């Protein structure tokens, strides 16, 4: 029995990137904030590029707490969806229809220090992945990964996939 040749890297990258673009389209508030996604294999890092209108305290030039919380929530939702979509993408399936993003049950944000007037980055770690409910911890930093300026823990109701 002859084994099938592996897919070309270009084809795999196109499939992964198109799935991520479809997922981004499900989060319109992410587009409003200007949130971008950097993909390295199955790991996603979200980026909140600095804009002057995201400043909540002009005296301190600190990012607005609402923008930070929304950034962390978007990170959690997209990473949860990505973790469910990843096996489908890697199986060679084209993810044409992306289900709704997970619905937030609760989100607790810890503001550890002021968000400076510069780009922010975040990564989410799934602490419980269930079919109906999932939990996520999000870590946000600016200049140094080891010095987070905000963290969040959230619980989400998962949509029906498949």
XYZ file of C-alpha atoms in Angstrom:
162
model
C 0.000 0.000 0.000
C 1.409 3.335 -1.038
C 1.370 6.173 1.461
C -0.041 9.526 0.355
C 2.477 12.306 -0.089
C 2.376 14.993 2.605
C 0.699 18.237 1.710
C 2.935 21.096 0.607
C 3.692 23.579 3.388
C 2.127 26.394 1.369
C -1.219 24.556 1.225
C -1.171 23.906 4.988
C -0.357 27.556 5.768
C -3.131 28.806 3.495
C -5.643 26.487 5.191
C -4.545 27.571 8.692
C -4.526 31.275 7.821
C -7.935 31.153 6.133
C -9.402 29.417 9.197
C -7.937 32.126 11.441
C -9.337 34.866 9.184
C -12.790 33.242 9.349
C -12.508 33.105 13.127
C -11.454 36.774 13.310
C -14.538 37.716 11.316
C -16.649 36.235 14.145
C -15.280 38.838 16.578
C -16.333 42.249 15.208
C -15.278 44.063 18.379
C -11.760 42.749 17.791
C -11.746 44.606 14.475
C -13.015 47.764 16.199
C -10.174 47.618 18.731
C -7.690 46.694 16.006
C -6.775 43.360 17.616
C -4.457 41.244 15.490
C -3.481 37.592 15.807
C -0.039 36.058 15.424
C -0.077 32.320 14.753
C 2.841 30.008 15.425
C 1.617 26.484 14.841
C -1.334 25.950 17.150
C -0.300 28.802 19.491
C -1.983 32.176 19.138
C -0.744 35.480 20.503
C -3.126 38.401 20.282
C -1.808 41.908 19.735
C -3.530 45.157 20.666
C -1.706 47.850 18.681
C -1.557 51.129 20.577
C -3.877 53.908 19.434
C -4.387 57.233 21.176
C -8.151 56.662 21.419
C -7.528 53.595 23.652
C -6.120 55.822 26.408
C -8.491 56.103 29.361
C -6.455 58.455 31.541
C -4.764 61.188 29.500
C -2.770 62.394 32.511
C -1.069 59.027 32.981
C -1.368 58.007 29.335
C -2.770 54.679 30.589
C -4.846 52.299 28.489
C -8.557 52.258 29.307
C -9.597 49.397 31.573
C -12.538 48.537 29.328
C -10.290 48.168 26.304
C -7.951 45.939 28.323
C -10.821 43.754 29.557
C -12.267 43.433 26.049
C -8.813 42.526 24.709
C -8.461 39.754 27.323
C -11.974 38.436 26.657
C -11.422 38.356 22.890
C -8.156 36.495 23.457
C -9.901 33.866 25.577
C -12.786 33.365 23.134
C -10.610 33.098 20.047
C -8.113 30.724 21.690
C -10.962 28.466 22.872
C -12.426 28.350 19.358
C -8.987 27.823 17.821
C -8.323 24.844 20.107
C -11.521 23.186 18.895
C -10.911 24.055 15.237
C -7.241 22.992 15.202
C -7.860 19.203 14.929
C -10.313 19.833 12.059
C -7.793 22.049 10.271
C -4.970 19.543 10.726
C -7.153 16.668 9.501
C -7.173 18.432 6.154
C -10.676 19.757 6.401
C -11.379 23.270 5.293
C -13.260 25.095 8.001
C -15.749 27.000 5.873
C -18.286 27.783 8.540
C -16.987 28.877 11.893
C -19.473 28.449 14.718
C -20.257 31.265 17.100
C -17.618 32.234 19.622
C -17.953 30.808 23.143
C -20.309 32.862 25.322
C -18.846 34.490 28.396
C -20.275 33.236 31.680
C -17.928 35.318 33.808
C -14.613 37.089 33.422
C -12.476 38.343 36.295
C -9.789 40.837 35.317
C -6.818 41.648 37.528
C -5.233 44.996 36.639
C -1.681 44.601 37.893
C -0.242 47.912 36.643
C -1.135 50.674 34.202
C -1.185 49.742 30.544
C 1.464 51.961 28.960
C 0.949 53.797 25.647
C 2.394 50.984 23.513
C 1.379 47.681 21.934
C 0.016 44.978 24.230
C 0.200 41.207 23.803
C -1.803 38.369 25.337
C -1.890 34.589 25.416
C -4.532 32.329 26.862
C -4.095 28.986 28.555
C -7.087 26.682 28.660
C -7.402 25.299 32.174
C -10.525 23.208 31.562
C -11.759 22.170 28.149
C -15.202 20.641 28.154
C -17.865 20.147 25.537
C -20.278 22.526 27.278
C -18.103 24.690 29.540
C -14.458 25.731 29.452
C -12.172 27.800 31.656
C -9.311 30.008 30.511
C -6.519 32.052 32.090
C -5.207 35.020 30.056
C -1.844 36.739 30.561
C -1.233 40.210 29.032
C 2.097 42.019 28.824
C 3.722 44.862 26.933
C 7.518 44.939 27.045
C 8.337 41.862 29.091
C 6.378 38.607 29.180
C 7.395 38.111 32.810
C 5.877 41.475 33.839
C 2.165 41.219 33.021
C 0.064 44.351 33.310
C -3.242 42.449 33.388
C -4.524 38.907 33.826
C -7.956 37.399 33.519
C -9.735 34.196 34.392
C -12.923 33.349 32.565
C -15.546 30.667 32.197
C -17.301 30.187 28.881
C -20.224 28.243 27.466
C -19.031 26.422 24.364
C -21.132 26.462 21.188
C -22.011 23.238 19.422
C -19.237 22.324 16.992
C -19.459 19.890 14.136
